[in-house]
XYZ file of C-alpha atoms in Angstrom:
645
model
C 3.174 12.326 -33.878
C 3.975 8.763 -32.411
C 7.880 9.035 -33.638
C 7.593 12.690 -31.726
C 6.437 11.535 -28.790
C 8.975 8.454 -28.589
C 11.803 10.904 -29.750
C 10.370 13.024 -26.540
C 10.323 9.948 -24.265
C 13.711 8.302 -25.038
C 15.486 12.000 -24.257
C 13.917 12.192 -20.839
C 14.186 8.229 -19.974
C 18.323 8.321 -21.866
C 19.127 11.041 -19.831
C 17.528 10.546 -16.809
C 19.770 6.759 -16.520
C 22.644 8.465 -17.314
C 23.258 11.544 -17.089
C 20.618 12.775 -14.310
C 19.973 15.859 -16.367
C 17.004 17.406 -18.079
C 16.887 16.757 -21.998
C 13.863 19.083 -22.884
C 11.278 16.066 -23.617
C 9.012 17.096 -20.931
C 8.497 20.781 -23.010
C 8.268 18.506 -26.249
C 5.038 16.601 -23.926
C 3.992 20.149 -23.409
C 3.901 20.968 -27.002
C 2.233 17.874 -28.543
C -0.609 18.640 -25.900
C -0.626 22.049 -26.474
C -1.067 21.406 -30.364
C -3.306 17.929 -30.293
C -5.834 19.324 -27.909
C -6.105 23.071 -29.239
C -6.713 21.293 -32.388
C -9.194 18.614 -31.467
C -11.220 21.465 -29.375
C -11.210 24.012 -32.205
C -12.791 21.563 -35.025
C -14.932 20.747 -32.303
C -16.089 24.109 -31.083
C -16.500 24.402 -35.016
C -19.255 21.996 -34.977
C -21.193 23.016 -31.952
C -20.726 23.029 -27.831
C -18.131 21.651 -26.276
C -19.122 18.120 -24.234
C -16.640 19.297 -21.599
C -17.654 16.215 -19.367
C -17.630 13.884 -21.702
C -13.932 15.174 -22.991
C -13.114 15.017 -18.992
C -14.007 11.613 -18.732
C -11.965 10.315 -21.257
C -9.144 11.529 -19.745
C -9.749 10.168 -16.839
C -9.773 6.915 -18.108
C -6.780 7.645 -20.330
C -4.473 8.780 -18.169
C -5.803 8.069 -13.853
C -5.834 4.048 -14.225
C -1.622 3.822 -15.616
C -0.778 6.329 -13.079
C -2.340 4.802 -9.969
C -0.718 1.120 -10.840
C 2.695 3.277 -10.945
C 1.760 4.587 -7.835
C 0.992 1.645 -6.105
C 3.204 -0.487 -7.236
C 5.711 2.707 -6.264
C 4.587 2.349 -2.594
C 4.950 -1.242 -2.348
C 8.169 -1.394 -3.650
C 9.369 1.795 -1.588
C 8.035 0.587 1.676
C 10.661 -2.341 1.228
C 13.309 -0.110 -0.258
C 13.979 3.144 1.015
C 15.090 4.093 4.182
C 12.386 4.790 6.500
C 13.591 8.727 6.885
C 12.058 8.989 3.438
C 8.735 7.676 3.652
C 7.396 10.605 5.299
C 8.597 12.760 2.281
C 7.113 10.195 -0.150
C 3.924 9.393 1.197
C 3.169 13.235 1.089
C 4.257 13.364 -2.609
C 1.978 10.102 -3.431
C -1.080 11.775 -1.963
C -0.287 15.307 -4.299
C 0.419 12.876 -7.227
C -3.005 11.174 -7.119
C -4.593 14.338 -6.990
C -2.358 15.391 -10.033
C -0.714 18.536 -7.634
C 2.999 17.040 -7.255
C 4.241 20.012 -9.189
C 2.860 22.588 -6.370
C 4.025 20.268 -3.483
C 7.554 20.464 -5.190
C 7.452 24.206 -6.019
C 6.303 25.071 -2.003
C 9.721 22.592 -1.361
C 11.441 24.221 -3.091
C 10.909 28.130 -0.988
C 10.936 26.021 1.974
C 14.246 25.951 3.315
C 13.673 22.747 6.208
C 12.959 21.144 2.575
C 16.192 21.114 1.414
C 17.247 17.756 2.871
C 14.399 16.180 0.825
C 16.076 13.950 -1.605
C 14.544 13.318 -4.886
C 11.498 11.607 -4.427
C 10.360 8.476 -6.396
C 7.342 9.970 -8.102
C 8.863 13.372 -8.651
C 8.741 13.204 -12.429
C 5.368 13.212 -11.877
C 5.070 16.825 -11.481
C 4.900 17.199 -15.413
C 1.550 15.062 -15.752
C 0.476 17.312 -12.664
C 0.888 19.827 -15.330
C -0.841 18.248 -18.226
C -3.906 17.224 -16.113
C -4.312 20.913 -15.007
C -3.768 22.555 -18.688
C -6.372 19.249 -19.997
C -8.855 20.400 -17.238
C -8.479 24.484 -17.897
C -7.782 24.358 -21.670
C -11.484 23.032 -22.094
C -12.522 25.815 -20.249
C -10.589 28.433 -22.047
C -11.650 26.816 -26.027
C -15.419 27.150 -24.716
C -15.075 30.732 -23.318
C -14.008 32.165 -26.860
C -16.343 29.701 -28.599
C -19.091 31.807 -26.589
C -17.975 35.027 -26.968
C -17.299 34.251 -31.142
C -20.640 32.617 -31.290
C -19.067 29.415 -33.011
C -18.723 30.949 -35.790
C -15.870 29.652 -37.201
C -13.597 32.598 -38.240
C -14.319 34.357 -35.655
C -13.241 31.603 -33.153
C -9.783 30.769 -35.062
C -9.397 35.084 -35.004
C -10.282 35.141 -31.478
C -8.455 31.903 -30.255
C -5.455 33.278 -31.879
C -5.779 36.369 -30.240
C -6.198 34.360 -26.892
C -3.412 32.428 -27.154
C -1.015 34.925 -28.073
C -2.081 36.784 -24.993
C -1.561 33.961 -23.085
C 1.809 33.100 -24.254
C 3.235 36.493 -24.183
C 2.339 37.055 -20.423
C 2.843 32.985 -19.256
C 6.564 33.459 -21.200
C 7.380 36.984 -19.472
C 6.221 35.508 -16.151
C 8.337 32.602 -16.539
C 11.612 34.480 -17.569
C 11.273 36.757 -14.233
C 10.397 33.901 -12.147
C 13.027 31.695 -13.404
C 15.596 34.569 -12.779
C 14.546 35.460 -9.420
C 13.795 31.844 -8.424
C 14.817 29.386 -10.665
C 13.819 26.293 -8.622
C 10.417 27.242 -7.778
C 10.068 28.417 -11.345
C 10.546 24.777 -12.835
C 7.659 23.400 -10.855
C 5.087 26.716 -11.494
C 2.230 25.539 -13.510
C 1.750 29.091 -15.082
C 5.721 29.530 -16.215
C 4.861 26.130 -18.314
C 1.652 27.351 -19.687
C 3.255 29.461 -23.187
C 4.747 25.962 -24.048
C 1.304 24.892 -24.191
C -0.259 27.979 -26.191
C 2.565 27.875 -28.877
C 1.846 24.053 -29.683
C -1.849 25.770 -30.046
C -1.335 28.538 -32.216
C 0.559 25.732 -34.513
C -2.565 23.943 -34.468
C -4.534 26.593 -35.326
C -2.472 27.924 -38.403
C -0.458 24.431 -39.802
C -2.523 24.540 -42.903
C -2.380 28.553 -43.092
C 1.016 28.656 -44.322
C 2.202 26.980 -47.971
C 5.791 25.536 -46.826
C 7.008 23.189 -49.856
C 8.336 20.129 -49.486
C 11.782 21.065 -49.378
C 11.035 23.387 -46.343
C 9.331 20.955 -44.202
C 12.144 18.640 -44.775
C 14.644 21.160 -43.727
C 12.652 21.800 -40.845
C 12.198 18.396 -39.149
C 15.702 17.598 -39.541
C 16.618 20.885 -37.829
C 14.158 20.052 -34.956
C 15.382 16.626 -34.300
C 18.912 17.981 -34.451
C 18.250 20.570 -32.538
C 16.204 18.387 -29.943
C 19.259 15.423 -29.382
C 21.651 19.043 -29.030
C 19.664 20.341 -25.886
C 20.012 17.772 -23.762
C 23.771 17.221 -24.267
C 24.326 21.554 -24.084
C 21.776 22.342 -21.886
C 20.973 21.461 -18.025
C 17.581 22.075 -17.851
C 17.416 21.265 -14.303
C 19.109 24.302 -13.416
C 18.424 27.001 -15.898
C 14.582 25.775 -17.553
C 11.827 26.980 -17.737
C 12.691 30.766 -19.125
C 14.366 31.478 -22.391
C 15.907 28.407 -21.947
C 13.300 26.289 -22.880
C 12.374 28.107 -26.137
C 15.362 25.574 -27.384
C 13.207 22.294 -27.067
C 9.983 24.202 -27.781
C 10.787 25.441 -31.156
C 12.300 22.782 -32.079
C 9.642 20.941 -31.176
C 7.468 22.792 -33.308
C 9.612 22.478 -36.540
C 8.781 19.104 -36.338
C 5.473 19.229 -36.006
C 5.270 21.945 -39.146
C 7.332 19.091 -41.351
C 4.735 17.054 -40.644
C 4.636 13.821 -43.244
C 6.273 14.755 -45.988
C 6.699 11.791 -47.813
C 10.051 12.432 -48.671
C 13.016 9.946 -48.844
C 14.852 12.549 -47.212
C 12.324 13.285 -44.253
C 12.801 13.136 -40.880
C 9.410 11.238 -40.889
C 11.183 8.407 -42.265
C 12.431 7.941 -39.062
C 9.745 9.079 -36.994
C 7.138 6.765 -38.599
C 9.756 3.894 -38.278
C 7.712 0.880 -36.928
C 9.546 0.509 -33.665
C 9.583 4.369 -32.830
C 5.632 3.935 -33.344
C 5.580 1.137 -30.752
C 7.664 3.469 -28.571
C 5.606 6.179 -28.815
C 2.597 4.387 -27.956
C 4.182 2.934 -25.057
C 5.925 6.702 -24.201
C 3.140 7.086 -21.185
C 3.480 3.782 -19.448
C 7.075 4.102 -20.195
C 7.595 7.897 -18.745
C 6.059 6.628 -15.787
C 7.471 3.747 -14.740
C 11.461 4.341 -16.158
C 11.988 7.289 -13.082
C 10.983 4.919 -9.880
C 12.754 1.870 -11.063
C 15.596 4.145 -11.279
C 15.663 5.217 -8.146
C 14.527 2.532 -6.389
C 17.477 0.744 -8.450
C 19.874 3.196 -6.936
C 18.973 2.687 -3.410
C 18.942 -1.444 -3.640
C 22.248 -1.213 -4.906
C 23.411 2.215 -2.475
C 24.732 4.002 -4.993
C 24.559 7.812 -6.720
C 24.819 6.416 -10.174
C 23.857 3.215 -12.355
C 26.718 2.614 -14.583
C 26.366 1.298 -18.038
C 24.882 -2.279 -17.456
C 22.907 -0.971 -14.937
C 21.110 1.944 -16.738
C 20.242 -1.305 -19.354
C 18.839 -3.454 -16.603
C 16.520 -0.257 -15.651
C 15.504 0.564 -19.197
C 14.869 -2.909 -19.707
C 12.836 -3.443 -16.651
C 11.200 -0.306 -17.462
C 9.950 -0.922 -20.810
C 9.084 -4.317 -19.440
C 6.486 -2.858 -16.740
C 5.514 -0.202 -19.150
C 4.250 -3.171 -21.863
C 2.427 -4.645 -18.893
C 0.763 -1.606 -18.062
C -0.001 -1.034 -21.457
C -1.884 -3.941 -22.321
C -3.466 -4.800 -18.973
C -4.755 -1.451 -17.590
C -4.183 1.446 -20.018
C -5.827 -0.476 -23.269
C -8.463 -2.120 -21.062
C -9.298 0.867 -19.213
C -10.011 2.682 -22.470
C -12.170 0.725 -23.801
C -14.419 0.514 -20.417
C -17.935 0.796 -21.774
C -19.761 2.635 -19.043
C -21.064 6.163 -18.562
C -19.862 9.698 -18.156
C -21.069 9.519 -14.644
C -19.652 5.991 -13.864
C -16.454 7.119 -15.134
C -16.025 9.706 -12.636
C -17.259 7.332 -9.971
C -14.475 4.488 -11.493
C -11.823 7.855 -11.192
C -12.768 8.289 -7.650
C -11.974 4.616 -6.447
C -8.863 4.558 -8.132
C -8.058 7.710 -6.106
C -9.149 5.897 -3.232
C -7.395 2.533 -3.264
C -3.811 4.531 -3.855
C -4.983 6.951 -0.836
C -5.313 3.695 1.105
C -2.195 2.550 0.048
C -0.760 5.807 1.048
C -2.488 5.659 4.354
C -0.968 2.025 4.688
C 2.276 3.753 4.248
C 1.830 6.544 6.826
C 0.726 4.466 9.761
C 3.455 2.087 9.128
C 6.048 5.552 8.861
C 4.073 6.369 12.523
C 3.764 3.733 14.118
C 7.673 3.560 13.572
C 8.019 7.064 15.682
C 8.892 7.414 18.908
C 7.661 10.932 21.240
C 10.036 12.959 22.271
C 8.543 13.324 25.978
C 11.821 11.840 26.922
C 14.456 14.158 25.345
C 16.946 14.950 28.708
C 15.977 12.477 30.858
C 17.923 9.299 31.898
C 17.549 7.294 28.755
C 17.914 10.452 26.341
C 20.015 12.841 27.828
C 21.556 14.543 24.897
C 24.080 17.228 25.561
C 23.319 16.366 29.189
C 24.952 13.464 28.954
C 28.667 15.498 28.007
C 28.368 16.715 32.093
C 26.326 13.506 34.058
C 28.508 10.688 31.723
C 27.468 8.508 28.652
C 23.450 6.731 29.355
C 23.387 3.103 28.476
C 22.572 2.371 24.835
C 19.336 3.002 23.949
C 16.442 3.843 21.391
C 17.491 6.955 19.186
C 15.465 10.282 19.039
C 14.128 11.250 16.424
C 13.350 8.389 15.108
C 15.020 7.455 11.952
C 11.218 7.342 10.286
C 11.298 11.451 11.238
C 14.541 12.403 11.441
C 14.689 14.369 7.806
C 11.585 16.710 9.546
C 13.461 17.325 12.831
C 13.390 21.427 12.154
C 12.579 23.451 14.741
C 9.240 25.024 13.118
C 9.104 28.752 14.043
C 6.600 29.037 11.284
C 3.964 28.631 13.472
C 4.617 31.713 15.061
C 3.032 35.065 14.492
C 4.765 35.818 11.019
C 4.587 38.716 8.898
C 7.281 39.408 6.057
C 10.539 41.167 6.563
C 9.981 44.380 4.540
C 10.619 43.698 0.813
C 11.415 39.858 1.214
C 9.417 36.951 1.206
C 11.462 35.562 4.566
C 8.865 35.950 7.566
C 9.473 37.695 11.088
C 8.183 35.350 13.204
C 7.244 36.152 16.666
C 6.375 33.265 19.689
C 3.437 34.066 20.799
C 2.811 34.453 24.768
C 0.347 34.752 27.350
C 1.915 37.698 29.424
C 3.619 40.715 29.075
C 7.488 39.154 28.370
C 10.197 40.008 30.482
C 12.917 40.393 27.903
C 12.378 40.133 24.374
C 15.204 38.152 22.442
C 16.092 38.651 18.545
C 17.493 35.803 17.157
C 18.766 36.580 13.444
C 20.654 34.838 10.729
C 21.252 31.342 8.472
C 19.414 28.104 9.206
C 22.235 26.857 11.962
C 20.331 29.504 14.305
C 16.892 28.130 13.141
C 17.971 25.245 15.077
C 19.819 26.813 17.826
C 16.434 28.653 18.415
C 15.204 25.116 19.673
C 17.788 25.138 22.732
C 16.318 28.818 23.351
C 12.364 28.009 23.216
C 12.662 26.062 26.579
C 14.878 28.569 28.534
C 12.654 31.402 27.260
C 9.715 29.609 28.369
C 11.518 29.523 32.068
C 11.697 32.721 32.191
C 9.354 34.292 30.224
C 10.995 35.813 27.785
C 9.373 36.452 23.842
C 11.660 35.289 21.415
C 11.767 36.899 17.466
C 13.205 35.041 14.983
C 14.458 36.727 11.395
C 16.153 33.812 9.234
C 17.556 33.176 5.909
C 18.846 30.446 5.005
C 22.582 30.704 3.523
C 22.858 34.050 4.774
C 24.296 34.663 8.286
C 23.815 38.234 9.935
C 26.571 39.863 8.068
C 27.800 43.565 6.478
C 28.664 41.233 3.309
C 26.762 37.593 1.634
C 29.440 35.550 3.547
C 28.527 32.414 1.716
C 27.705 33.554 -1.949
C 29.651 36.582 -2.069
C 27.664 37.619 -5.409
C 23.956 36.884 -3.841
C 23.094 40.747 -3.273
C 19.687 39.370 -2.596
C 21.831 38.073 1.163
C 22.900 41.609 1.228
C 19.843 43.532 1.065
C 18.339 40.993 3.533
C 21.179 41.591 6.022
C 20.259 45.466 6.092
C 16.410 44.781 6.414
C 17.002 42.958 9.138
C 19.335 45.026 10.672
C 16.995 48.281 10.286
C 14.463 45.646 11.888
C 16.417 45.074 14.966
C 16.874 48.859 15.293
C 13.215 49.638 15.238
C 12.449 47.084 17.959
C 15.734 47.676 20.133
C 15.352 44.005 21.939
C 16.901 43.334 25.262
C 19.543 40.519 23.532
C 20.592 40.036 19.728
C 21.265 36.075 19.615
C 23.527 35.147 16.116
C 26.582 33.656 14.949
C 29.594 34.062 15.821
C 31.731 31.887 13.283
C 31.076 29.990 9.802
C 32.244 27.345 7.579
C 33.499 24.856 10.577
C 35.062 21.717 8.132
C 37.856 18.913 8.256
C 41.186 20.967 8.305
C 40.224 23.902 10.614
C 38.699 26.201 7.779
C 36.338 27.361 10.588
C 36.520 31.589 10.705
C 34.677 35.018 11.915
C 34.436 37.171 9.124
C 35.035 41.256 9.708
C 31.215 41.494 8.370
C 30.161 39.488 11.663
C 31.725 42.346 13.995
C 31.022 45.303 11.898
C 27.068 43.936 12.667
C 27.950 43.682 16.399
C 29.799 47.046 16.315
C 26.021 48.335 14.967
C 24.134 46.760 17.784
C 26.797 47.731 20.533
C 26.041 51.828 19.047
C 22.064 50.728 19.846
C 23.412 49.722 23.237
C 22.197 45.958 22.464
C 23.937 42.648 23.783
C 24.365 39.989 21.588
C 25.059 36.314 22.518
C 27.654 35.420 19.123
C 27.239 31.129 18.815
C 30.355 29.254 17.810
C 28.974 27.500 14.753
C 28.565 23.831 14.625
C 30.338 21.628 12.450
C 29.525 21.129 8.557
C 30.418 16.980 7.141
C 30.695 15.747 3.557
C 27.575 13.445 4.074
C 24.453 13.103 5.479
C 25.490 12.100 9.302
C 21.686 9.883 9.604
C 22.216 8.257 6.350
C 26.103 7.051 7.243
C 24.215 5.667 10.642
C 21.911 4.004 8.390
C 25.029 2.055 6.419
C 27.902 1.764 8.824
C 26.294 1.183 12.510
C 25.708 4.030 15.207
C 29.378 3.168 16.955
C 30.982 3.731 13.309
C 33.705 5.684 12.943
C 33.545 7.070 9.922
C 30.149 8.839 11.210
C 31.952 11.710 13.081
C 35.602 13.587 13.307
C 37.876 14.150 15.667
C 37.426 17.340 17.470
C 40.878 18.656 16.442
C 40.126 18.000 13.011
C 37.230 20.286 12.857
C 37.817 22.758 15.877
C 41.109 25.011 16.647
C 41.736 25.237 20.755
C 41.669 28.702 19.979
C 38.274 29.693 18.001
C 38.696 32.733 15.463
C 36.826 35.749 17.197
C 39.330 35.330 19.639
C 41.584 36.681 17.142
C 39.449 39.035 15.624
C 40.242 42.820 16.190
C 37.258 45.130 16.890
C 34.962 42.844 18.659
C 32.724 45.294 20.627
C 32.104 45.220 24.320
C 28.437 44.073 23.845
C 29.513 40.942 22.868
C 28.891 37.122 24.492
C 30.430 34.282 23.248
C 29.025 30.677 23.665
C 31.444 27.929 22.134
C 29.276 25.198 21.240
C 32.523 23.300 20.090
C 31.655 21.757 23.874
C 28.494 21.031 23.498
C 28.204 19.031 20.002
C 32.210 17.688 20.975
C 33.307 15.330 23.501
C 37.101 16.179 24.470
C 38.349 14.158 21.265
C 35.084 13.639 19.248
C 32.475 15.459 17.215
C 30.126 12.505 16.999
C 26.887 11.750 15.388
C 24.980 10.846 18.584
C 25.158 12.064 22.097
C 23.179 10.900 24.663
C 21.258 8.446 22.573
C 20.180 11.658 20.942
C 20.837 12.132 17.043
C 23.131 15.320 16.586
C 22.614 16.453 12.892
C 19.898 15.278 10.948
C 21.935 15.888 7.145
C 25.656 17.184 6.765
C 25.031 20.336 8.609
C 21.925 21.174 10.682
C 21.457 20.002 14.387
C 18.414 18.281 14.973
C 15.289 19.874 16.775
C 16.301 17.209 19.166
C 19.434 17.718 19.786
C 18.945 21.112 19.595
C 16.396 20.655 22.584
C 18.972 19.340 25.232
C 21.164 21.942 24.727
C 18.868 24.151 26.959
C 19.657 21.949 29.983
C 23.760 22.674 29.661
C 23.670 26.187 28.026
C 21.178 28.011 30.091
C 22.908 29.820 32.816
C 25.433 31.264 30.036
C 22.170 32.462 27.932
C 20.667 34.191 30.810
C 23.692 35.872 31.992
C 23.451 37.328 28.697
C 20.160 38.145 28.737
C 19.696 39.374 31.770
């Protein structure tokens, strides 16, 4: 079991250093729990009740005290290290850790779209324990609820366990193939498309001894399981395509492994598995999981760069192993072996807690106290776009904040909301006090989530009620203009469309161009005006937005290295824009339409830059910032309420 778990562990840690990807050793984790604790609760449901509290207990002492010196020593070492637009981001995923929840706080990421320009956090690998702790707090549950209803009688609880467990696989494995093909990243983080994983490694445990495999057999089977477990990660990228069918790979082989158990032979697998050092490994695989993914990173951003390169990755094993020994031997052995109570136990859990939510806390007042308000957003010292018509301010303090500038989304979330019919993407509707004079539609990608920020202030002039309908990578369109094969785009297009319809608003805000890169490859797609075509026939204006423009980098984080006055931080305006923008050329364009060129309002007369105004344009390669977006109001108002009307 040891040379399993330190096969399992050396996957995830190899490939994590090198390669970035996903070897399957996490599902292996899954397994060995799965099989070790459906086991250990079965012989003892056997022998009477279950001392769930007790069982609790010791796993809080197992597992809490390792994690929360990873933790803090994670904070410490973070606060020094990363750049202060991630602390935000990682303080949040510190406080789900300690509560064993980082898996949810990375699956609601990943459906939130003003997520995406998280980076990958320093405890993320801790959503798989987040896992583990919730299957070793249910699983408990689930052992004693059969042990009731069989009366303990022990063939009636392996019959009825069995019968459990296959249920539960079967419906945790079809639930994780659908979610994992309708939303693969939120999939990998779901707690219940993980479960099966955990109820095969049980049914093993239930029926290893059932079965009369010879020698022979078992042999053949652990060498096919290791073999088949050092394939996966070199054939498969689990980050992209796991949980699903996918990870049946890892789990069965996983499983063979287990079945070959010891079998004595010179030809075994177990040979190798029972080596000395893999034992020492395996015993060291928790420390050792924990620790390898934060020196990793942390390595990576000391040194500013994407990769660690051969001597590198050696330097952050090394180091890795190093810290996991420590932890070994001077929490996770001590901490074990704590002779107090059930009840102290939980009250020694519940300080650890505290001291890393303190840390935490720390962390967050130090990320605050680094904030600045934004009271001062187109005034004299931040002018923003107002400073492209009254002249340049004098150099000062940037909003937002670097500390905040990742969360600069305009948040129309906290509007009235109810879903778009047959999509998960909200309607959201500002609320108001009045009757609204006009009521304004604004529909498409995430670039007019943002514009809606220069259109909150103008509507609350003049009392208008703005709707917003947004999806991100999918601009109001007849076609999916940036995946042309996402027909999920497409359907949401025509919901939204048959939306605006019903409503008939007094002004249809939306794009009016896409793609705008280096070399001009800005364009208006025919989709664009066969939509405005549609809303001229309902007799609706729309205001079309020139899109802004999309860089190779995050603009904040090439501040952070070269200097605000750098260069390399912006383009030249004729590199990105053409004098002449495409609708202009576009045939068909109805006589509802408004265009608003924001080419001179993110763009000096030579420059695109990454600050104007002392005001931070973009806060990652592609989305203005709340901010920014905020100033605009000042320069683009009269052209929106023309519009309007």
């Amino acid at each position: 079991m040891q040379g399993l778990r330190a096969l399992a562990v050396a996957l995830v840690v190899l490939h994590h250093v090198w390669t970035g990807r996903v070897s399957g050793g996490v599902d292996v984790f899954f397994v060995i729990s799965g099989f070790l604790l459906t086991g250990q609760l079965a012989r003892a449901a056997g022998r009477g009740p279950l001392e769930l509290r007790r069982r609790w207990s010791r796993m809080v002492l197992r597992l809490l005290p390792a994690a929360a010196t990873v933790l803090i020593g994670t904070v410490v070492a973070g606060a020094v290290l990363l750049p202060e637009g991630r602390w935000n981001q990682t303080v949040r995923e510190v406080v789900a850790t300690v509560f064993f929840v980082e898996n949810w706080q990375l699956a609601a990421d990943a459906v939130d779209y003003a997520a995406r320009s998280n980076t990958t956090s320093v405890v993320q690998h801790f959503w798989s324990l987040s896992i583990q702790v919730q299957f070793f707090v249910v699983w408990p549950l689930l052992v004693a609820l059969v042990a009731l209803v069989a009366g303990n009688a022990t063939h009636r609880l392996h019959t009825h366990l069995t019968l459990v467990l296959l249920g539960v696989f079967g419906c945790s494995l079809s639930f994780s193939v659908a979610l994992t093909a309708a939303d693969q990243p939120q999939a990998y983080f779901h707690s219940l498309t993980r479960v099966w994983e955990f109820a095969l490694g049980g049914l093993l445990a239930l029926w290893i001894d059932r079965v009369p495999w010879t020698r022979g057999e078992r042999v053949a089977f652990g060498w096919i399981g290791v073999i088949g477990l050092l394939a996966c990660g070199f054939v498969l990228d689990g980050a992209s395509v796991f949980p699903g069918y996918a990870a049946l790979w890892p789990v069965v082989c996983a499983l063979l492994v287990l079945q070959a158990g010891v079998t004595r032979s010179r030809y075994g697998v177990d040979r190798f598995l029972t080596w000395p050092p893999a034992r020492r490994l395996g015993d060291l695989s928790y420390p050792l999981y924990l620790w390898h993914w934060p020196v990793l990173m942390l390595f990576m951003v000391a040194r500013d760069r994407d990769s660690v390169g051969l001597l590198g990755g050696l330097a952050v094993i090394a180091l890795s192993v190093l810290l996991a020994v420590f932890t070994s031997r001077a929490v996770e052995d001590p901490a074990v072996r704590l002779p107090i109570g059930v009840g102290d136990t939980y009250r020694f859990g519940a300080a650890t807690v505290t001291v890393v939510l303190i840390a935490a806390s720390l962390w967050q007042l130090a990320a605050t106290h680094r904030d600045r308000p934004s009271d001062g957003l187109g005034g004299p010292e931040n002018p923003g776009a107002v400073a492209l018509v009254d002249g340049a301010p004098e150099p000062g303090p940037l909003l937002p904040a670097p500390v905040s500038v990742y969360e600069d989304w305009v948040r129309v979330d906290e509007w009235d909301c109810s879903p778009l019919a047959g999509f998960r993407t909200d309607v959201c509707t500002q609320p108001v006090e009045a009757p609204p004079s006009r009521r304004v539609v604004v529909v498409g990608d995430s670039h007019l989530q943002q514009f809606t920020g220069a259109l909150i202030p103008i509507a609350a002039q003049h009392g208008w009620q703005l709707t917003t309908m947004l999806q991100g990578a999918c601009p109001f369109s007849t076609a999916s203009e940036v995946d042309p094969e996402n027909a999920e785009c497409l359907a949401w297009n025509d919901a939204a469309a048959a939306e605006i319809a019903a409503m008939r608003p007094d002004a249809v805000v939306t794009l009016a161009s896409r793609d705008v890169r280096s070399d001009r490859t800005e364009q208006t797609p025919p989709g664009f005006v066969e939509r405005w075509q549609q809303l001229d026939e309902l007799g609706i204006p729309v205001l079309a937005v020139r899109d802004n423009p999309r860089f190779d980098y995050s603009v904040p984080d090439c501040m952070r290295q070269e200097g605000r006055d750098a260069q390399a931080c912006g383009a030249d305006r004729d590199d990105i824009y053409a004098p002449e923008p495409p609708y202009a050329r576009r045939e068909g364009v109805p006589p509802n339409v408004t265009f608003l060129d924001l080419a001179d309002f993110v763009c000096d007369e030579s420059r695109c830059p990454a600050e104007i105004g002392n005001v931070l344009v973009y806060l990652d390669d592609n989305h203005l910032t709340a901010a920014y977006a905020r100033t605009l109001a000042f320069v683009i108002e009269d052209r929106v309420v023309t519009t309007v009307g």
